[in-house]
Amino acid sequence: MEKRSRFNVKGRGKEVKNLKDYFTLVITIHERKHTLETIQKHYSDAPFNIIYSDSSREKTNLYLREGDTYLYFKNELYYKKMKKTLDLVNTPFVAEICDDMLLNLQSVVECVDFLDKNKDYVVCDGLYSEKYKNISNRILNIDQNNLSKLQRVEFFTRVNIWHALNHAVVRTKTLKTIYNFVANDPNLYPIRMFDKIWSYISFFEGRHKKLNIRYCDYVPTVRILNDARIKYPTLLQKNLLFSQIRKDQQKLLSLSKFLTLYGYGDEESFLFTQNLFRKNFE
C-alpha cells in the first residue's frame, strides 16, 4: 500500500498538515536574471512560501505570490546575505537553492515528511540530474548506520558530495548553526570553501538521508556581468586552493573549531581536519 504524506500538498483538507507551516524555500539570486522567468513559472504552484535573496548589482523585478518575500542585499557576500535571510525563516525546515535549480515539488514534500517523522535526521534530499547520477548512486548504496560521525564526514568528502548537501531540505536550526559559525570567523573566507564547511557541520548535527526519488534539475545557464561570463574555478584550481588552505595553520584551526562544538577536543579536532585535507588534496 502506498505511503501517504502527512502534509497537505494541494491545500485542501484538515486531516493533514499545511506545508507552509513547516517548510520555506530560499532562492538565492546573483546576476543570473535570465533564468528567473523559468524559475518563477516552475514554482508558481508551490505549496510553500518562497524567500528570494538577491545580491545582484541592481534589484530584480519579480512576481511575488501571497506569502512570498523579496530581500535585496546589493553585492553582499553569500554567507552574509544567507545569515540575514535565515532570520526571517520561522518554519522548522528550509532549503536554500541557486537561481538555476528546479526542485521536484513532490520530492520536497517527501523530504519534509521524512524529516518530520525521523527526528535524528537533519538533512534529506534525493537524486540530482544526470550530472551527479554516479555520486547519488554511491550514496544510496552506503549504509550510514555502520559509520561513525567522523567516518561519515570523511566518506562524503571523499566522494565529492558536498556540492549537493547544501541544497537539500534541512532543519532550519542546523542551517542557522552553519551560517552563524561561518559568519563569526573571517578565516573561513573565501566562499569557495563554504560547501565543504556546510558538509562538515551538518554531519555533526545529525544523520543524512538520500531518498531514491528525483529531487533536482537545472536550468542551463551562465552568470552574466556586463555581458561577460564569469569564469569559475576549475577542479584543478579548486584543488590548488584547498592545498594552500591545508598548509595554512590558521585556516585549519578555524575550520576545525566546529568539532569542538560537539564535544571533541581541540587537538583531536585539528588533527582530523588536517588529515582530511591531506587525504583529499595532496
Coordinates of C-alpha atoms in Angstrom, one line a residue:
M1 CA 0.0 0.0 0.0
E2 CA 1.4 3.4 -1.0
K3 CA 2.6 5.5 2.0
R4 CA 0.8 8.9 2.2
S5 CA 2.5 12.1 3.3
R6 CA 1.1 13.8 6.3
F7 CA 1.3 17.1 4.5
N8 CA -1.4 18.8 2.6
V9 CA 0.2 19.4 -0.8
K10 CA -2.9 20.8 -2.5
G11 CA -4.1 23.0 0.3
R12 CA -7.3 21.0 1.0
G13 CA -8.5 19.0 3.9
K14 CA -7.9 19.3 7.7
E15 CA -6.6 15.8 8.3
V16 CA -3.1 16.6 7.3
K17 CA -0.5 19.4 8.0
N18 CA -0.2 22.5 5.9
L19 CA 3.3 22.5 4.3
K20 CA 3.6 26.3 4.5
D21 CA 3.8 26.0 8.3
Y22 CA 6.7 23.6 8.0
F23 CA 8.9 24.5 5.0
T24 CA 10.4 27.6 3.4
L25 CA 12.3 27.7 0.2
V26 CA 15.1 30.3 -0.2
I27 CA 16.1 31.1 -3.7
T28 CA 19.4 33.0 -3.9
I29 CA 19.8 35.4 -6.9
H30 CA 23.1 36.8 -8.2
E31 CA 23.4 38.2 -11.7
R32 CA 21.5 35.4 -13.4
K33 CA 18.2 37.1 -14.0
H34 CA 17.6 35.5 -17.4
T35 CA 16.6 32.2 -15.5
L36 CA 14.0 33.7 -13.3
E37 CA 11.1 33.5 -15.7
T38 CA 11.6 29.7 -15.8
I39 CA 12.2 29.6 -12.1
Q40 CA 9.1 31.5 -11.2
K41 CA 6.9 29.5 -13.6
H42 CA 8.2 26.3 -12.1
Y43 CA 7.4 27.4 -8.5
S44 CA 4.1 29.2 -9.3
D45 CA 2.0 26.4 -7.7
A46 CA 4.5 25.5 -5.0
P47 CA 2.7 24.6 -1.7
F48 CA 5.1 26.6 0.4
N49 CA 6.4 30.2 0.8
I50 CA 9.5 31.4 -1.0
I51 CA 12.1 34.0 0.0
Y52 CA 14.1 35.5 -2.8
S53 CA 17.5 36.6 -1.5
D54 CA 19.2 38.9 -4.2
S55 CA 22.8 40.2 -4.1
S56 CA 22.9 41.4 -7.7
R57 CA 24.2 44.9 -8.6
E58 CA 20.6 46.0 -9.3
K59 CA 17.3 45.0 -7.9
T60 CA 15.3 42.3 -9.7
N61 CA 11.6 42.7 -10.7
L62 CA 9.8 39.6 -9.6
Y63 CA 6.2 38.5 -9.3
L64 CA 5.5 37.7 -5.6
R65 CA 2.7 35.4 -4.6
E66 CA 0.9 36.0 -1.3
G67 CA 3.3 34.9 1.4
D68 CA 6.5 35.3 -0.7
T69 CA 9.3 37.7 0.2
Y70 CA 12.0 39.6 -1.8
L71 CA 15.1 40.7 0.0
Y72 CA 17.9 42.8 -1.6
F73 CA 21.5 42.8 -0.4
K74 CA 23.5 44.7 -3.0
N75 CA 26.8 43.0 -3.7
E76 CA 26.6 41.2 -0.4
L77 CA 28.8 38.1 0.2
Y78 CA 26.8 34.9 0.0
Y79 CA 27.1 33.7 3.6
K80 CA 26.3 37.2 4.9
K81 CA 23.1 37.5 2.9
M82 CA 22.1 34.0 3.9
K83 CA 22.6 34.6 7.6
K84 CA 20.4 37.7 7.3
T85 CA 17.8 35.9 5.2
L86 CA 17.5 33.0 7.7
D87 CA 16.5 35.5 10.4
L88 CA 13.1 35.6 8.6
V89 CA 12.6 31.9 8.4
N90 CA 10.3 30.6 11.1
T91 CA 9.4 27.2 9.7
P92 CA 11.2 24.1 11.1
F93 CA 12.5 23.0 7.7
V94 CA 14.2 25.0 4.9
A95 CA 16.1 24.6 1.6
E96 CA 18.5 27.1 0.0
I97 CA 18.9 26.8 -3.7
C98 CA 20.5 28.8 -6.5
D99 CA 18.7 30.7 -9.3
D100 CA 19.1 27.8 -11.7
M101 CA 17.7 24.9 -9.7
L102 CA 14.3 23.3 -10.2
L103 CA 13.3 21.1 -7.2
N104 CA 10.7 18.5 -7.8
L105 CA 7.8 19.7 -5.7
Q106 CA 6.5 16.3 -4.7
S107 CA 10.1 15.3 -3.7
V108 CA 10.3 18.3 -1.4
V109 CA 7.1 17.2 0.3
E110 CA 8.5 13.7 0.8
C111 CA 11.8 15.0 2.2
V112 CA 10.0 17.3 4.7
D113 CA 7.7 14.4 5.6
F114 CA 10.7 12.1 6.2
L115 CA 12.5 14.7 8.5
D116 CA 9.3 15.4 10.4
K117 CA 8.9 11.6 11.2
N118 CA 12.6 10.9 11.9
K119 CA 13.9 13.3 14.5
D120 CA 17.5 12.0 14.4
Y121 CA 17.9 13.1 10.8
V122 CA 18.8 16.7 9.9
V123 CA 19.2 16.6 6.1
C124 CA 17.2 14.9 3.3
D125 CA 17.3 15.0 -0.4
G126 CA 17.1 12.7 -3.4
L127 CA 18.7 12.2 -6.8
Y128 CA 20.1 15.1 -8.8
S129 CA 20.3 15.5 -12.5
E130 CA 22.4 13.2 -14.8
K131 CA 25.5 15.3 -13.9
Y132 CA 25.5 13.8 -10.4
K133 CA 23.9 10.4 -11.1
N134 CA 27.0 8.3 -10.2
I135 CA 27.6 10.2 -6.9
S136 CA 23.9 9.8 -5.9
N137 CA 24.0 6.0 -6.6
R138 CA 27.1 5.7 -4.4
I139 CA 25.4 7.4 -1.5
L140 CA 22.3 5.2 -1.9
N141 CA 24.5 2.1 -1.6
I142 CA 26.2 3.1 1.6
D143 CA 24.8 2.0 5.0
Q144 CA 25.5 5.1 7.1
N145 CA 24.3 3.2 10.3
N146 CA 27.7 1.4 10.3
L147 CA 29.8 4.6 10.1
S148 CA 30.8 6.8 12.9
K149 CA 30.3 10.6 12.6
L150 CA 33.9 11.1 11.6
Q151 CA 33.8 8.3 9.1
R152 CA 30.6 9.7 7.5
V153 CA 32.2 13.1 7.1
E154 CA 35.3 11.5 5.6
F155 CA 33.3 9.3 3.2
F156 CA 31.1 12.2 1.9
T157 CA 34.1 14.5 1.3
R158 CA 36.0 11.7 -0.4
V159 CA 33.2 11.2 -3.0
N160 CA 32.9 14.9 -3.6
I161 CA 29.3 15.0 -2.4
W162 CA 29.3 18.4 -0.6
H163 CA 28.0 20.3 -3.6
A164 CA 24.7 18.5 -3.2
L165 CA 24.2 18.6 0.6
N166 CA 23.8 22.4 0.8
H167 CA 20.7 22.3 -1.4
A168 CA 18.9 19.6 0.4
V169 CA 15.9 20.0 2.7
V170 CA 17.4 20.7 6.1
R171 CA 16.3 21.5 9.7
T172 CA 16.3 25.3 10.0
K173 CA 18.2 25.1 13.3
T174 CA 21.0 23.2 11.6
L175 CA 21.2 25.7 8.8
K176 CA 21.3 28.7 11.2
T177 CA 24.1 26.9 13.1
I178 CA 26.2 26.6 10.0
Y179 CA 25.8 30.2 8.9
N180 CA 26.4 31.5 12.3
F181 CA 29.6 29.5 12.5
V182 CA 30.9 30.7 9.2
A183 CA 29.9 34.4 9.8
N184 CA 31.8 34.5 13.1
D185 CA 35.2 33.5 11.7
P186 CA 36.7 35.6 8.8
N187 CA 39.4 32.9 8.3
L188 CA 36.9 30.7 6.6
Y189 CA 36.7 33.0 3.6
P190 CA 36.9 32.6 0.6
I191 CA 33.3 31.4 -0.1
R192 CA 34.5 28.5 -2.3
M193 CA 35.3 26.7 1.0
F194 CA 31.7 27.0 2.1
D195 CA 30.3 23.9 0.6
K196 CA 32.8 21.8 2.4
I197 CA 32.2 23.5 5.7
W198 CA 28.4 23.0 5.2
S199 CA 29.0 19.3 4.8
Y200 CA 31.2 19.0 7.9
I201 CA 28.9 20.8 10.3
S202 CA 25.7 19.2 9.1
F203 CA 27.1 15.7 9.8
F204 CA 27.7 16.5 13.4
E205 CA 24.2 18.0 13.7
G206 CA 22.6 14.7 12.8
R207 CA 22.0 12.0 10.2
H208 CA 21.5 12.4 6.5
K209 CA 19.1 10.7 4.2
K210 CA 19.1 10.4 0.4
L211 CA 15.8 9.1 -0.9
N212 CA 15.6 7.2 -4.2
I213 CA 13.5 9.9 -5.9
R214 CA 14.2 12.6 -8.5
Y215 CA 15.0 15.7 -6.4
C216 CA 16.5 18.4 -8.6
D217 CA 17.1 19.5 -12.2
Y218 CA 18.9 22.6 -13.6
V219 CA 18.1 25.4 -15.9
P220 CA 21.0 25.6 -18.5
T221 CA 22.7 29.0 -17.7
V222 CA 25.7 31.2 -17.1
R223 CA 26.0 34.1 -14.8
I224 CA 26.3 37.4 -16.6
L225 CA 28.1 40.6 -15.5
N226 CA 28.4 43.4 -18.0
D227 CA 27.6 41.0 -20.8
A228 CA 30.6 38.9 -20.0
R229 CA 30.7 35.4 -18.5
I230 CA 32.1 35.0 -15.1
K231 CA 34.9 32.4 -15.0
Y232 CA 34.5 30.0 -12.2
P233 CA 37.5 27.9 -10.9
T234 CA 38.2 24.6 -12.5
L235 CA 38.5 21.4 -10.4
L236 CA 42.3 21.8 -10.6
Q237 CA 42.1 25.4 -9.4
K238 CA 39.9 24.4 -6.5
N239 CA 42.3 21.6 -5.5
L240 CA 45.1 24.1 -5.6
L241 CA 43.1 26.4 -3.4
F242 CA 42.4 23.6 -0.9
S243 CA 46.0 22.6 -1.0
Q244 CA 47.0 26.1 0.0
I245 CA 44.4 26.0 2.8
R246 CA 45.9 22.7 4.0
K247 CA 49.2 24.5 4.6
D248 CA 47.6 27.4 6.3
Q249 CA 47.6 26.5 10.0
Q250 CA 45.2 29.4 11.0
K251 CA 42.6 28.4 8.4
L252 CA 42.8 24.7 9.5
L253 CA 42.4 25.8 13.1
S254 CA 39.3 27.9 12.2
L255 CA 37.9 25.0 10.2
S256 CA 38.4 22.5 13.0
K257 CA 36.6 24.7 15.6
F258 CA 33.2 23.3 14.6
L259 CA 34.2 19.9 16.0
T260 CA 34.7 21.4 19.5
L261 CA 31.0 22.4 19.4
Y262 CA 30.2 18.7 19.6
G263 CA 32.5 17.6 22.4
Y264 CA 35.7 16.9 20.5
G265 CA 39.0 18.2 22.0
D266 CA 41.0 20.9 20.3
E267 CA 43.9 18.7 19.3
E268 CA 41.7 15.9 18.1
S269 CA 39.6 18.3 16.0
F270 CA 42.7 19.9 14.4
L271 CA 44.4 16.6 13.6
F272 CA 41.2 15.2 12.0
T273 CA 40.7 18.3 9.8
Q274 CA 44.4 18.3 8.9
N275 CA 44.4 14.7 7.9
L276 CA 41.2 15.1 5.9
F277 CA 42.7 17.8 3.8
R278 CA 45.9 15.8 3.4
K279 CA 44.0 12.8 2.1
N280 CA 41.8 14.8 -0.4
F281 CA 44.1 17.5 -1.7
E282 CA 47.7 16.2 -1.6

